[in-house]
CSV table of N, CA and C in Angstrom, one decimal:
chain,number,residue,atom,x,y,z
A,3,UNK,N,-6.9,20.0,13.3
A,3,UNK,CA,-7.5,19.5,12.0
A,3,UNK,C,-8.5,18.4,12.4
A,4,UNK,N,-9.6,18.6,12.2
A,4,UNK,CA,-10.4,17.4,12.5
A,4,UNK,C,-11.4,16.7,10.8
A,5,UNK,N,-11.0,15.6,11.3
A,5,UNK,CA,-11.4,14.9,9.5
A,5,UNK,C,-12.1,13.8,10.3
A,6,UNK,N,-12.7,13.2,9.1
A,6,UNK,CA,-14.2,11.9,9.4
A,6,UNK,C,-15.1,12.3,9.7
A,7,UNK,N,-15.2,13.6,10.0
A,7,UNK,CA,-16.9,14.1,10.7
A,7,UNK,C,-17.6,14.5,10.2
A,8,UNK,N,-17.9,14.0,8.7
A,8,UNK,CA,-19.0,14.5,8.4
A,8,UNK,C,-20.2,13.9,8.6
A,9,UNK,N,-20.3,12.7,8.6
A,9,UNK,CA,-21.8,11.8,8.6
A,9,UNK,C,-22.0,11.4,10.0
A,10,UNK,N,-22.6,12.4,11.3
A,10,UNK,CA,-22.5,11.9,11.9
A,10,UNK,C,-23.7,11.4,12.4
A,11,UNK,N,-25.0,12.1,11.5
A,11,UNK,CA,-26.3,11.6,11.8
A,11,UNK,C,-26.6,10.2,11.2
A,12,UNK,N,-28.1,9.5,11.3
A,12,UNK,CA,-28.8,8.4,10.9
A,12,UNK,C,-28.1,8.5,9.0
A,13,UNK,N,-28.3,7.2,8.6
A,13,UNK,CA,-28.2,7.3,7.5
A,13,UNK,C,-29.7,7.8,7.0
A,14,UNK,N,-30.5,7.6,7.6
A,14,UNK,CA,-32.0,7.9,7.2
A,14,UNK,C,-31.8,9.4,6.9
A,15,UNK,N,-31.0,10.3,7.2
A,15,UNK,CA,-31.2,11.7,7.4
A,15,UNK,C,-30.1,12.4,6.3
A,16,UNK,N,-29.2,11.1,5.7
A,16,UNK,CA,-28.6,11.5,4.6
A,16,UNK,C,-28.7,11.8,3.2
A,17,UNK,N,-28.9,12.3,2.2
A,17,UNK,CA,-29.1,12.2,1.0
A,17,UNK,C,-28.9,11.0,0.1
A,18,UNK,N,-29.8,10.2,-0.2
A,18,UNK,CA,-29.6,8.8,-0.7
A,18,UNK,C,-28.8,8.9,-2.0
A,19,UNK,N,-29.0,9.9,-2.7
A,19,UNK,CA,-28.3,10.2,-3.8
A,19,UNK,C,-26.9,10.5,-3.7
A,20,UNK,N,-26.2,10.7,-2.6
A,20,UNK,CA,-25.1,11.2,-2.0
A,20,UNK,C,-24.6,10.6,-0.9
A,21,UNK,N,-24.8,9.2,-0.6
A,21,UNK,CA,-24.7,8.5,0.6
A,21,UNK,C,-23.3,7.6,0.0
A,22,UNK,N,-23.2,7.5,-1.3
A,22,UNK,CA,-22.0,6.4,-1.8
A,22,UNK,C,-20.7,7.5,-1.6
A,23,UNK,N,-20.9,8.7,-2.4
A,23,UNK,CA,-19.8,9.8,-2.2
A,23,UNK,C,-19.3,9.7,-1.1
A,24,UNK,N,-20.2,9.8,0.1
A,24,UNK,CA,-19.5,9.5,1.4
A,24,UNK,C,-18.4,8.7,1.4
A,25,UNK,N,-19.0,7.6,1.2
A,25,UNK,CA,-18.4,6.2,0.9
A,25,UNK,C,-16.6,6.5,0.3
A,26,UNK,N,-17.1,7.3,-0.7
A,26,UNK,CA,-15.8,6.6,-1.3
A,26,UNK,C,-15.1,8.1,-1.0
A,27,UNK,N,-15.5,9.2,-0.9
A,27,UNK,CA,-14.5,10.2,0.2
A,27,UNK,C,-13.9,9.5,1.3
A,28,UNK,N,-14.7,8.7,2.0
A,28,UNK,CA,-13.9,8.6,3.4
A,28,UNK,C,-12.7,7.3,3.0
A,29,UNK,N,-13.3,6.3,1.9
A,29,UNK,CA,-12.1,5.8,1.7
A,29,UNK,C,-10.7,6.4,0.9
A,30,UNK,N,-11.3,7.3,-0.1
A,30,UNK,CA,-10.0,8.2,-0.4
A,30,UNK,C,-9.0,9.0,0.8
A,31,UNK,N,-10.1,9.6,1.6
A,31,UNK,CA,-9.5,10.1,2.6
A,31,UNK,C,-8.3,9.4,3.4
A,32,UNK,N,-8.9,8.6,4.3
A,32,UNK,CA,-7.9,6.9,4.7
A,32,UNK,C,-6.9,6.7,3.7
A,33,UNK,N,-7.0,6.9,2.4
A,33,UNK,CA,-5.7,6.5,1.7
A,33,UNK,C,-4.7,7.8,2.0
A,34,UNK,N,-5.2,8.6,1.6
A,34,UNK,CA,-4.4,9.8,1.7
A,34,UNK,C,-3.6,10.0,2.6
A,35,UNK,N,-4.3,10.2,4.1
A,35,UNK,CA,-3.8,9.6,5.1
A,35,UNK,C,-3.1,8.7,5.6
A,36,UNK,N,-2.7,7.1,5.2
A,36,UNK,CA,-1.8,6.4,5.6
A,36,UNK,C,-0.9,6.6,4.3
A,37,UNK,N,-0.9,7.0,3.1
A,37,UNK,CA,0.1,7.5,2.2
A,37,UNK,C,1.1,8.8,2.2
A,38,UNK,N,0.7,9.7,3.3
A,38,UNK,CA,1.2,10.7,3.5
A,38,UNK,C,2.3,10.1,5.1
A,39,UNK,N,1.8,9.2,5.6
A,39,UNK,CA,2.3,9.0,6.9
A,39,UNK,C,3.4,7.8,6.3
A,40,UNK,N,3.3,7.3,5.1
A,40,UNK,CA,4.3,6.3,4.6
A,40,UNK,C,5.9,7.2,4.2
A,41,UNK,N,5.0,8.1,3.8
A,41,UNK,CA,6.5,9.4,3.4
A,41,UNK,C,7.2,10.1,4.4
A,42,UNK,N,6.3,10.2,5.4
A,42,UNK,CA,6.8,10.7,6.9
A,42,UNK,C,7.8,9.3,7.3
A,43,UNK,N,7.6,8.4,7.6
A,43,UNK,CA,8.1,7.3,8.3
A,43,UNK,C,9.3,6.9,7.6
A,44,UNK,N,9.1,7.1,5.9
A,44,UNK,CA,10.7,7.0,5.1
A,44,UNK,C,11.6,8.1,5.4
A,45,UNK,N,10.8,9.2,6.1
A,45,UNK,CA,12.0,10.4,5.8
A,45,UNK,C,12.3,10.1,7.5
A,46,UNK,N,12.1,9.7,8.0
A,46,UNK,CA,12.0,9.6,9.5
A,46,UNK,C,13.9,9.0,9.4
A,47,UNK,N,14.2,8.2,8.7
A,47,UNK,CA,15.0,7.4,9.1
A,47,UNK,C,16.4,8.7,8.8
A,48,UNK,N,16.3,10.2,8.4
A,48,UNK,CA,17.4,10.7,8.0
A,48,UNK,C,17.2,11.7,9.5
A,49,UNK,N,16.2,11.7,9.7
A,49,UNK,CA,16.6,12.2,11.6
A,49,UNK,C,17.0,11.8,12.4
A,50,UNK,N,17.6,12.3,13.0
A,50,UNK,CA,19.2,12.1,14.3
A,50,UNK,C,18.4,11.7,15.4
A,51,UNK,N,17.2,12.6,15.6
A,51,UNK,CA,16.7,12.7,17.6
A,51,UNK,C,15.6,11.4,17.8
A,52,UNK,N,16.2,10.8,18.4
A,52,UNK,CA,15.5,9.6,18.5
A,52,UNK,C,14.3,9.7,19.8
A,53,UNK,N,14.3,10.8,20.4
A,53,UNK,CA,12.8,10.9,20.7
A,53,UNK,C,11.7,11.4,20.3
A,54,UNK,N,12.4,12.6,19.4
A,54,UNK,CA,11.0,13.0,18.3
A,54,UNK,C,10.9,12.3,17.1
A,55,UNK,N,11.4,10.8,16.5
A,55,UNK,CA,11.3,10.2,16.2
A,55,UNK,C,9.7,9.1,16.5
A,56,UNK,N,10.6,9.0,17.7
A,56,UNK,CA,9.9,8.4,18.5
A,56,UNK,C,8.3,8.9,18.7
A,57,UNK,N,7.9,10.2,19.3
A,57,UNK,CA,7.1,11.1,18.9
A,57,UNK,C,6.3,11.2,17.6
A,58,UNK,N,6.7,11.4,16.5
A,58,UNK,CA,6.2,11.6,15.7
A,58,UNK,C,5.9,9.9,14.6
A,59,UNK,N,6.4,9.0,15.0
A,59,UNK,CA,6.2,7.5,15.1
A,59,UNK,C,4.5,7.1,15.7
A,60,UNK,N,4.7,7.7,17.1
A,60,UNK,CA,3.7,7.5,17.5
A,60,UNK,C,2.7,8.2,17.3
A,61,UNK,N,2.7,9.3,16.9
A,61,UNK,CA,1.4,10.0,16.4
A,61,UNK,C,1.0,9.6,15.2
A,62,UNK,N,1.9,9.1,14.1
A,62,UNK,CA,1.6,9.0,13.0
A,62,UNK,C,0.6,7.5,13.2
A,63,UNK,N,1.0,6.5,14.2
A,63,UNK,CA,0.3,5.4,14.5
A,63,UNK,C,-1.5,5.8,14.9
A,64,UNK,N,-1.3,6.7,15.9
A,64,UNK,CA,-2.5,7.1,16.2
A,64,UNK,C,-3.4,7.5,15.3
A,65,UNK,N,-2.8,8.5,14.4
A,65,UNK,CA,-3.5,9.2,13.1
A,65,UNK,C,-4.1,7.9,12.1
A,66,UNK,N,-3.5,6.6,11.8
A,66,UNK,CA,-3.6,5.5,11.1
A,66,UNK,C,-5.0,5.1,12.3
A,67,UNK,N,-5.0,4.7,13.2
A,67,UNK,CA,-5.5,4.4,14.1
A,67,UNK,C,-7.0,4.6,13.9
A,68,UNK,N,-6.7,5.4,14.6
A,68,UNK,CA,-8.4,6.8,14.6
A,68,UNK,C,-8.8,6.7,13.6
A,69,UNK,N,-7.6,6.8,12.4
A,69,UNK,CA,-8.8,7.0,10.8
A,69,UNK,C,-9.3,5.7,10.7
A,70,UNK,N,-8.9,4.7,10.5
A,70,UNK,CA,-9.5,3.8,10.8
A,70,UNK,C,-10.4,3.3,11.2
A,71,UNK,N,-10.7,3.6,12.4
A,71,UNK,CA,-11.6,3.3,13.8
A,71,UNK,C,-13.2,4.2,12.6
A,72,UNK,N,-12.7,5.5,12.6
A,72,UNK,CA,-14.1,6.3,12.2
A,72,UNK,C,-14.2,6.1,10.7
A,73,UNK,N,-13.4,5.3,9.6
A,73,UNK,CA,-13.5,5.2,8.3
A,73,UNK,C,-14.7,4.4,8.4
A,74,UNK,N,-14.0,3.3,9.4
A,74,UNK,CA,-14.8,2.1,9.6
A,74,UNK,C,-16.7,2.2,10.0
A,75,UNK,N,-16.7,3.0,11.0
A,75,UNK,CA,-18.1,3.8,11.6
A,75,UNK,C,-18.8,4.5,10.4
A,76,UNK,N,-18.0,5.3,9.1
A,76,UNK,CA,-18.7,6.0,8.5
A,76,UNK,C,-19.2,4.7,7.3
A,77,UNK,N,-18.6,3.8,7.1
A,77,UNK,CA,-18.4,3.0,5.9
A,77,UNK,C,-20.0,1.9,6.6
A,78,UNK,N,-19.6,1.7,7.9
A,78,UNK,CA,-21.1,1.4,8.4
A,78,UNK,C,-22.6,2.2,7.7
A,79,UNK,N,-22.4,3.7,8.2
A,79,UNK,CA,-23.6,4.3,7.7
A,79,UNK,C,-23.4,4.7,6.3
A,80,UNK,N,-22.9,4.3,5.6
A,80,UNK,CA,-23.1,4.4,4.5
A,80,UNK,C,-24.0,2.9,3.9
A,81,UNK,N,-22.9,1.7,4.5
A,81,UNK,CA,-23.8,0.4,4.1
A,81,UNK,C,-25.2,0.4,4.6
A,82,UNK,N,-25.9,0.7,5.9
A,82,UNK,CA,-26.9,0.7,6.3
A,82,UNK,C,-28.1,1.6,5.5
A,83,UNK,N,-27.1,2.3,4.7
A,83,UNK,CA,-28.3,3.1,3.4
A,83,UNK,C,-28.9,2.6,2.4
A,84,UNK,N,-28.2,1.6,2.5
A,84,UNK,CA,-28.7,0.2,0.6
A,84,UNK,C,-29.5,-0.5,1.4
């Protein structure tokens, strides 16, 4: 599954009329994303195997991570449009 990629050109080359949507998709997105990983990490605590715990701990960190990293990049070219 790959997510955040849609804006990856100039903001110049975006639709001005459709440059906030961006905006506020990618921040819906990011929520969605660290809200779904909040429900994972509560159920986490009724599993026994403490290395796919562990595992899936760390991936869910990464997942927060990355979205992040590229919310942040896309939230740039969107400001750079105003």
């Amino acid at each position: 599954l790959s997510i955040h990629s849609f804006p990856t050109r100039r903001s110049s080359d975006l639709n001005k009329n459709a440059i906030s949507d961006a905006g506020v998709s990618v921040l819906m997105l990011q929520a969605a994303i660290e809200s779904a990983i909040l429900n994972v990490k509560i159920n986490l605590s009724s599993v026994k195997d403490e290395i796919y715990k562990d595992i899936i701990k760390k991936r869910c960190n990464e997942l927060v991570i990355n979205g992040r990293i590229k919310r942040d990049k896309i939230l740039s070219i969107v400001d750079d449009s105003f």
